Amino acid sequence: MAKALDPHAAIVTEAAGPDEGGTLRTADGRPLKQALVRSSRRARRRAFLLVLPLLLFILITFVVPIGQMLQRSVKNDGFSANMPSLSAWFHENPRGTEPDDAAWAALAEDLQAAAKARTIGVVGTRINYDMPGTRSLFTSAGRKARSGVEPPYKEAILEMDQKWGDPKLWSVMREASSPYTSNFYLAAVDRTRDEQGDIVSAPAQQQIYVKLFMRTFWLSLVITFMTFLLGFPIAHLLATLPMRRSNLLMILVLLPFWTSLLVRTTAWMVLLQQQGVVNDVLVWLGVIGNNQRLQMIFNQTGTIIAMTHILLPFMILPLYSVMRTINPSYVRAARSLGATSWTAFRRIYFPQTLPGLGAGALLVFILAVGYYITPALVGGSSGQLISNMIAMHMTQTLNWSMAAALAALLLAGVLVLYWVYDRLVGIDNLKLG
Amino acid sequence: MVTAQPGNDAFVVFDHVQKSYDGQTLVVKDLNLTIGKGEFLTMLGPSGSGKTTCLMMLAGFETATHGEIRLDGKNINDVPPHKRGIGMVFQNYALFPHMTVGENLSFPLEVRGMTKSERESRIARALDMVQMGQFKNRRPAQLSGGQQQRIALARALVFDPKLVLMDEPLGALDKQLREHMQFEIKALHDRLGITVVYVTHDQGEALTMSDRIAVFNDGRIQQLAPPAVLYEQPENSFVAGFIGENNALRGKIEQLQDDKALVRLGNGDLIDATAVNIRETGQETTVSIRPERVEFKPELMPAGAHTLEAHVVDVIYMGDILRARLKVAGQDDFVMKYRNTLGQVKLTPGQTIRIGWHPEDARALDPV
Ligand SMILES: Nc1ncnc2c1ncn2[C@@H]1O[C@H](COP(=O)(O)OP(=O)(O)OP(=O)(O)O)[C@@H](O)[C@H]1O
Ligand SMILES: [Mg+2]
């Protein structure tokens, strides 16, 4: 940040005026700029040494794992490592070559070897990612191949299962014969490759990720806005109340942090379900009829309510810390200068809260984009976010490459957002507390 | 110095104003104050005496619990601050940090719906007035304290208010700058003919700048008078002690004739004094005498004056004057100041002298 008075400038207070060339020089004749750079370099080096431990920590616990994740999203050698002969054949013969005897022989050899090494399941899983429903083809072929496959290989294998002749299967196996692939990223944006290897849209019923990404970003925006709407007045109250009462209020604000997730979830269910408190009250008040009870949990509404609740402190705290430093005399000055209280708020108070608001909004949005557990518990099927999909690939389908590709896209999205924020507002305007 | 004639045209009037924040104690007790048009009135008083509260009631940020405040003849009790048209300079300046100097000055003009060209010319005029023309595009954080003070002043004046309030505007400046700004504010006041209500607890500032000073204590105005009157004729012990250096001698009224009083001190000595707020003989009193009005040379005292024995405790050389601390009537905090002239009598510690004064300079006030 540029300070008006740079302490290092003191070194050159005796600077002689501009010389013939127009550059300022210090008393001993060095150019002023150079002297400034030199004098600040040592301070910078010392500062760097201080942060070195943290840098190493971040490198080991953050940068390296993320690097590995990114690598996993483009690398999967489940097929290429366990089917070496067939991979070699794909390598030698260009796309479009009909599988010849050598190819069938290589397949038979690899099937037998993989079956013996018990890696046939891994191979099947890898092909299954790109062509659902093919895992059992590999496992059953492996089982049969263990007792030996006699030439002619083509007929022998086709006899195991006619599907082995499917050109799509061969196209997919060709894709998988190289350990590096962009297929996971394609799948993450609802694309796939056809038999010719060209990129096409995935079948309509498999197009889920783009919609989920959109929903994630949209819901995160809504949640960010809700936390702003609810958090701004509370932060203002916190900043202006006398200390003792504001402390009490602060405890209430932080309460969501201190309650266990299960307690919170149960509370939301009690409140929001169709036979719950909120619906009961609405019916009792006559706002809605008994048969019109609202569905407020296990859908998007549930996700929005629950996540707004849990993320509210992240909006309030930065706002509060900024508001506390805003002297009330600014608003008074504005009023005495002729501004109505609304104008004073809009032109004087609100702009001064922007650093806190920016920090809070960025924080809430980024947390919301990656949120997993709350949507999983109260989101139903329409309130699921992209993280739930990532979690599913991590824990259920075990397609870590897919999870990594989705996570990498999410990361990219957040970085883009950060960049946009920097361009629009300036990251140095951020104030977290 | 332009001395307004108070009361001639009452511009600001506090009429039996009372203020309580908590409903239990009165912070301002029955304030009656009339400020004339074009007057420079200073509210002076110790911390917590209610000065800021009065100013805030006038500006509209606090409501009077009782009584009426009138501005230019109109009751403004229910007028919101932004409609009062009063310029205000805050102690911390309250320059909007997210705006440049130019935008700060533009703000009051924008909310009044002025056109851009009119705003520009007024801003330029106001900045020139405080000699800050070239700082228009700076942010407040890039200005020194004195420069910020000038901008705050310019902003309070840019929309031509008839009344300007200043709450300790120079409190944050160092002594030299403060004296310079005192001069400039005073010059602006004389030039623009505005009415200024100024709050300070620096009595030097109050004495040099004001047409009249209202001395506050305990939520009341103790005395309202021009600086010279305040200093030379304090009306009670608080004012005598608060303004300037003062000697206080406690005693009892021995004899009272019109305003001539004879006071017997604790040790039995008799002194002459002028009765100010005492009514009868036998009453307790505190006699107040300024150190520079104490004489120790018999030829300078009026004939027949009572004199007191004094022991010199120490003498401090202050350049233009000498300051002697004396032990008088059992008190050893009695101060006497005398000019450092050629051939002035040298006093030495331990010496015994006799001191006296003109009866008009010794004021018999309420006991403290
Ligand atoms: N908002 C408030 N709520 C309650 N009491 C207050 C409030 N503002 C001021 N007071 C009380 O009112 C009294 C007068 O305060 P005020 O600020 O007017 O004093 P002041 O003369 O301006 O003092 P200073 O020279 O220290 O600024 C003080 O006792 C103070 O504690
Ligand atoms: Mg005050």
Coordinates of N, CA, C and O and ligand atoms in Angstrom, one line a residue, chain A residues 332, chain B residues 19-22 25-28 44-56 62 91 167-168 199-201 216, ligand 1:
Chain A
R332 N -22.7 12.6 12.0 CA -23.1 13.9 12.6 C -22.7 15.0 11.7 O -23.5 15.9 11.4
Chain B
K19 N -31.0 19.8 30.5 CA -30.8 18.6 29.8 C -30.4 17.5 30.8 O -29.5 17.7 31.7
S20 N -31.0 16.4 30.7 CA -30.6 15.2 31.5 C -30.5 14.0 30.5 O -31.3 13.8 29.6
Y21 N -29.4 13.2 30.7 CA -29.3 12.0 29.8 C -30.0 10.8 30.4 O -30.5 10.0 29.8
D22 N -29.9 10.8 31.8 CA -30.4 9.5 32.4 C -31.6 9.7 33.3 O -32.1 8.8 33.9
T25 N -29.8 13.0 36.8 CA -29.0 14.1 37.1 C -29.2 15.1 35.9 O -29.3 14.7 34.8
L26 N -29.1 16.4 36.2 CA -29.2 17.4 35.2 C -27.8 17.8 34.8 O -26.9 18.2 35.6
V27 N -27.5 17.6 33.5 CA -26.2 17.9 33.0 C -26.1 19.4 32.7 O -25.1 20.0 32.9
V28 N -27.2 19.9 32.2 CA -27.3 21.4 32.0 C -28.5 21.8 32.8 O -29.6 21.3 32.7
L44 N -16.5 28.1 28.0 CA -15.3 27.7 28.6 C -15.6 27.0 29.9 O -16.5 27.5 30.6
G45 N -15.0 25.9 30.2 CA -15.3 25.3 31.5 C -14.5 24.0 31.6 O -14.0 23.5 30.6
P46 N -14.5 23.5 32.8 CA -13.7 22.2 33.0 C -14.4 21.0 32.3 O -15.6 21.2 31.9
S47 N -13.7 19.9 32.3 CA -14.3 18.7 31.6 C -15.6 18.3 32.3 O -15.7 18.3 33.5
G48 N -16.6 17.9 31.5 CA -17.8 17.4 32.1 C -18.8 18.5 32.5 O -19.8 18.2 33.2
S49 N -18.5 19.8 32.2 CA -19.4 20.8 32.7 C -20.6 21.1 31.8 O -21.4 21.9 32.0
G50 N -20.6 20.3 30.7 CA -21.8 20.4 29.8 C -21.7 21.3 28.6 O -22.7 21.6 27.9
K51 N -20.5 21.6 28.2 CA -20.3 22.5 27.0 C -20.7 21.8 25.7 O -21.5 22.3 25.0
T52 N -20.1 20.6 25.5 CA -20.5 19.9 24.3 C -22.0 19.6 24.3 O -22.6 19.7 23.2
T53 N -22.5 19.3 25.4 CA -24.0 19.0 25.4 C -24.8 20.2 24.9 O -25.7 20.1 24.1
C54 N -24.4 21.4 25.4 CA -25.1 22.6 24.9 C -24.9 22.8 23.4 O -25.8 23.1 22.6
L55 N -23.7 22.5 22.9 CA -23.4 22.7 21.5 C -24.2 21.6 20.7 O -24.8 22.0 19.6
M56 N -24.3 20.4 21.2 CA -25.0 19.4 20.5 C -26.5 19.7 20.5 O -27.2 19.3 19.5
E62 N -28.8 16.5 20.1 CA -29.4 16.1 21.4 C -30.6 17.0 21.5 O -30.7 18.1 21.0
Q91 N -14.1 18.2 16.9 CA -12.8 18.1 17.5 C -11.8 17.2 16.7 O -10.7 17.6 16.5
D167 N -16.3 22.7 18.3 CA -16.1 22.0 19.6 C -14.6 21.6 19.7 O -14.1 20.7 19.1
E168 N -13.9 22.4 20.5 CA -12.5 22.2 20.7 C -11.8 21.9 19.3 O -11.1 20.9 19.2
V199 N -16.2 26.1 21.6 CA -16.0 25.4 22.9 C -14.6 25.1 23.1 O -13.9 24.7 22.2
T200 N -14.1 25.4 24.3 CA -12.7 25.1 24.6 C -12.6 24.9 26.1 O -13.4 25.4 26.8
H201 N -11.5 24.2 26.5 CA -11.2 24.3 27.9 C -9.8 24.9 28.1 O -9.2 24.9 29.2
F216 N -18.6 27.9 32.1 CA -19.5 26.8 32.6 C -18.9 26.1 33.8 O -17.7 25.9 33.8
Ligands
LIG1 N1 -24.5 10.5 25.6 C1 -24.4 10.7 26.9 N2 -25.0 9.9 27.8 C2 -25.0 10.1 29.1 N3 -24.3 11.1 29.7 C3 -23.6 11.9 28.9 C4 -23.6 11.8 27.5 N4 -22.8 12.7 27.0 C5 -22.3 13.4 28.0 N5 -22.8 12.9 29.2 C6 -22.5 13.5 30.5 O1 -22.8 14.8 30.5 C7 -21.9 15.6 31.2 C8 -21.4 16.8 30.4 O2 -20.8 16.3 29.2 P1 -20.2 17.2 28.1 O3 -19.7 16.3 27.0 O4 -21.2 18.2 27.7 O5 -19.0 17.9 28.8 P2 -18.0 18.9 28.3 O6 -18.1 20.2 29.0 O7 -18.0 19.0 26.8 O8 -16.6 18.3 28.7 P3 -15.2 18.1 27.9 O9 -14.5 19.4 28.1 O10 -14.5 17.0 28.6 O11 -15.5 17.9 26.5 C9 -20.8 14.7 31.6 O12 -20.9 14.3 33.0 C10 -21.0 13.4 30.8 O13 -20.7 12.3 31.5

